[in-house]
Tab-separated table of C-alpha atoms and ligand atoms in Angstrom:
chain	number	residue	atom	x	y	z
A	19	UNK	CA	-11.372	5.283	2.177
A	20	UNK	CA	-8.899	3.715	4.598
A	21	UNK	CA	-8.021	0.035	4.582
A	22	UNK	CA	-7.061	-2.828	6.810
A	23	UNK	CA	-5.492	-5.509	4.642
A	24	UNK	CA	-5.459	-9.051	5.953
A	25	UNK	CA	-2.352	-11.206	6.315
A	26	UNK	CA	-1.214	-13.010	3.144
A	27	UNK	CA	-1.774	-9.736	1.287
A	28	UNK	CA	1.466	-7.961	2.157
A	29	UNK	CA	2.261	-7.115	-1.438
A	30	UNK	CA	-1.209	-5.638	-1.931
A	31	UNK	CA	-0.681	-3.465	1.168
A	32	UNK	CA	2.485	-2.031	-0.344
A	33	UNK	CA	0.771	-1.413	-3.689
A	34	UNK	CA	-2.156	0.401	-2.091
A	35	UNK	CA	0.227	2.670	-0.162
A	36	UNK	CA	2.227	3.433	-3.304
A	37	UNK	CA	-1.022	4.530	-4.946
A	38	UNK	CA	-1.853	6.787	-2.028
A	39	UNK	CA	-4.298	4.668	-0.053
A	40	UNK	CA	-4.024	4.745	3.722
A	41	UNK	CA	-3.428	1.068	4.463
A	42	UNK	CA	-2.700	-0.900	7.617
A	43	UNK	CA	-1.437	-4.440	7.149
A	44	UNK	CA	-2.782	-7.005	9.614
A	45	UNK	CA	0.663	-8.495	10.234
A	46	UNK	CA	1.865	-5.080	11.436
A	47	UNK	CA	-0.687	-5.232	14.254
A	48	UNK	CA	0.816	-8.305	15.905
A	49	UNK	CA	2.834	-6.123	18.297
A	50	UNK	CA	-0.141	-4.011	19.311
A	51	UNK	CA	-2.265	-7.051	20.059
A	52	UNK	CA	0.683	-9.164	21.225
A	53	UNK	CA	-0.551	-12.155	19.304
A	54	UNK	CA	0.424	-13.622	15.960
A	55	UNK	CA	-1.671	-14.036	13.934
A	56	UNK	CA	-4.143	-11.407	15.089
A	57	UNK	CA	-7.528	-13.128	15.513
A	58	UNK	CA	-10.402	-12.107	13.235
A	59	UNK	CA	-12.452	-10.546	16.024
A	60	UNK	CA	-9.524	-8.270	16.939
A	61	UNK	CA	-9.106	-7.238	13.316
A	62	UNK	CA	-12.799	-6.401	13.080
A	63	UNK	CA	-12.647	-4.454	16.339
A	64	UNK	CA	-9.633	-2.512	15.060
A	65	UNK	CA	-11.290	-1.817	11.700
A	66	UNK	CA	-14.437	-0.637	13.440
A	67	UNK	CA	-12.596	1.676	15.861
A	68	UNK	CA	-10.388	3.149	13.164
A	69	UNK	CA	-12.983	3.337	10.430
A	70	UNK	CA	-11.106	1.003	8.109
A	71	UNK	CA	-12.512	-1.167	5.373
A	72	UNK	CA	-11.185	-4.754	5.452
A	73	UNK	CA	-9.708	-6.476	2.390
A	74	UNK	CA	-9.287	-10.194	2.953
A	75	UNK	CA	-8.852	-13.635	1.440
A	76	UNK	CA	-10.445	-15.202	4.501
A	77	UNK	CA	-14.007	-16.109	3.628
A	78	UNK	CA	-15.026	-16.542	7.248
A	79	UNK	CA	-13.744	-13.088	8.192
A	80	UNK	CA	-15.551	-11.626	5.190
A	81	UNK	CA	-18.826	-13.323	6.128
A	82	UNK	CA	-18.565	-12.061	9.701
A	83	UNK	CA	-18.090	-8.464	8.572
A	84	UNK	CA	-19.404	-8.410	5.025
A	85	UNK	CA	-20.914	-4.921	5.154
A	86	UNK	CA	-17.480	-3.328	5.540
A	87	UNK	CA	-15.154	-5.799	3.883
A	88	UNK	CA	-14.235	-7.194	0.501
A	89	UNK	CA	-13.327	-10.789	-0.237
A	90	UNK	CA	-10.705	-11.184	-2.964
A	91	UNK	CA	-11.002	-14.108	-5.346
A	92	UNK	CA	-8.183	-16.016	-7.006
A	93	UNK	CA	-4.520	-15.118	-6.893
A	94	UNK	CA	-2.150	-12.449	-8.158
A	95	UNK	CA	-1.630	-8.788	-7.456
A	96	UNK	CA	-3.064	-7.487	-10.759
A	97	UNK	CA	-6.115	-9.666	-10.373
A	98	UNK	CA	-6.621	-8.145	-6.904
A	99	UNK	CA	-6.193	-4.599	-8.210
A	100	UNK	CA	-8.757	-5.308	-10.920
A	101	UNK	CA	-11.281	-6.437	-8.296
A	102	UNK	CA	-10.591	-3.355	-6.191
A	103	UNK	CA	-11.129	-1.151	-9.202
A	104	UNK	CA	-14.404	-2.848	-10.100
A	105	UNK	CA	-15.876	-3.224	-6.641
A	106	UNK	CA	-14.576	-0.151	-4.817
A	107	UNK	CA	-13.806	2.149	-7.761
A	108	UNK	CA	-10.206	2.533	-6.675
A	109	UNK	CA	-7.918	4.463	-8.963
A	110	UNK	CA	-4.364	3.284	-9.551
A	111	UNK	CA	-2.858	6.284	-11.196
A	112	UNK	CA	0.532	6.911	-9.614
A	113	UNK	CA	1.118	10.384	-8.198
A	114	UNK	CA	4.273	10.842	-6.180
A	115	UNK	CA	2.717	13.644	-4.076
A	116	UNK	CA	-0.085	11.323	-3.009
A	117	UNK	CA	1.994	8.191	-2.420
A	118	UNK	CA	2.520	6.826	1.078
A	119	UNK	CA	5.513	4.999	2.440
A	120	UNK	CA	5.197	1.390	1.274
A	121	UNK	CA	6.904	0.198	4.449
A	122	UNK	CA	5.082	2.114	7.197
A	123	UNK	CA	2.114	3.957	5.599
A	124	UNK	CA	3.386	7.402	6.659
A	125	UNK	CA	3.272	10.474	4.461
A	126	UNK	CA	6.207	11.251	2.207
A	127	UNK	CA	7.793	14.640	1.764
A	128	UNK	CA	9.624	15.832	-1.260
A	129	UNK	CA	13.380	16.160	-0.824
A	130	UNK	CA	14.102	19.801	-1.640
A	131	UNK	CA	17.774	19.435	-2.423
A	132	UNK	CA	18.866	16.034	-3.574
A	133	UNK	CA	22.338	16.512	-2.130
A	134	UNK	CA	20.618	16.005	1.208
A	135	UNK	CA	20.417	12.298	0.407
A	136	UNK	CA	23.661	11.951	-1.500
A	137	UNK	CA	25.028	9.046	0.494
A	138	UNK	CA	21.692	7.443	1.235
A	139	UNK	CA	20.833	6.033	-2.182
A	140	UNK	CA	22.861	4.134	-4.740
A	141	UNK	CA	25.019	6.291	-6.980
A	142	UNK	CA	23.094	5.262	-10.117
A	143	UNK	CA	19.726	6.226	-8.675
A	144	UNK	CA	21.170	9.480	-7.415
A	145	UNK	CA	22.543	10.392	-10.825
A	146	UNK	CA	19.524	9.279	-12.860
A	147	UNK	CA	16.719	10.799	-10.802
A	148	UNK	CA	15.857	14.372	-9.953
A	149	UNK	CA	12.866	13.938	-7.657
A	150	UNK	CA	13.166	12.082	-4.412
A	151	UNK	CA	10.692	11.620	-1.587
A	152	UNK	CA	11.382	10.683	1.971
A	153	UNK	CA	9.191	9.017	4.580
A	154	UNK	CA	8.204	11.504	7.300
A	155	UNK	CA	8.323	8.821	9.984
A	156	UNK	CA	11.745	9.340	11.572
A	157	UNK	CA	11.988	5.700	12.605
A	158	UNK	CA	11.607	4.712	8.962
A	159	UNK	CA	12.965	7.554	6.838
A	160	UNK	CA	12.959	5.467	3.692
A	161	UNK	CA	13.723	7.246	0.414
A	162	UNK	CA	11.618	6.798	-2.723
A	163	UNK	CA	11.721	7.887	-6.314
A	164	UNK	CA	9.730	7.063	-9.389
A	165	UNK	CA	12.054	4.472	-10.832
A	166	UNK	CA	11.693	1.711	-13.360
A	167	UNK	CA	9.805	-0.357	-10.791
A	168	UNK	CA	6.855	2.051	-10.827
A	169	UNK	CA	7.051	2.355	-14.597
A	170	UNK	CA	6.831	-1.435	-14.949
A	171	UNK	CA	3.776	-1.453	-12.694
A	172	UNK	CA	2.143	1.304	-14.763
A	173	UNK	CA	2.805	-0.597	-17.991
A	174	UNK	CA	1.241	-3.713	-16.588
A	175	UNK	CA	-1.787	-1.778	-15.270
A	176	UNK	CA	-2.252	-0.328	-18.725
A	177	UNK	CA	-1.908	-3.681	-20.410
A	178	UNK	CA	-4.496	-5.231	-18.102
A	179	UNK	CA	-6.787	-2.200	-18.590
A	180	UNK	CA	-6.724	-1.497	-14.872
A	181	UNK	CA	-5.872	2.112	-15.652
A	182	UNK	CA	-6.450	3.792	-18.980
B	220	ZN	ZN1	8.098	4.849	6.202
């Protein structure tokens, strides 16, 4: 299942990518459509053409395209993840091999020799981590590792019974 996540849900877009879901964020389409914000009908057209399921907080957009979209209630990232788990059976178990770049949605590749990125991450991270991943999009190239940030997210998911 591939997603198109509406504006105002930037954090959710990043979370979905981290958990391996192919996710386009509506605000990243402003350049393609040369308009900001991208109007609902353009988003629907894009979702249709690219076979993407829309996640939105815009009730009108949801009502226009309800067969292939989900309307999120309330506020808060963990509340949203809970709804996605219940309604779309999404799974938020973190697997580094599955994760996508949180910035650009590209695939990551494992860094074979960490000396390759010696000067590209902070000394502490370099010393404390063994496994690093790098975005395969050369314009992005961002480096990731499973740090305390991911561990905090996992703890919270456990606490909220979003994963078990
Ligand atoms: Zn990237």
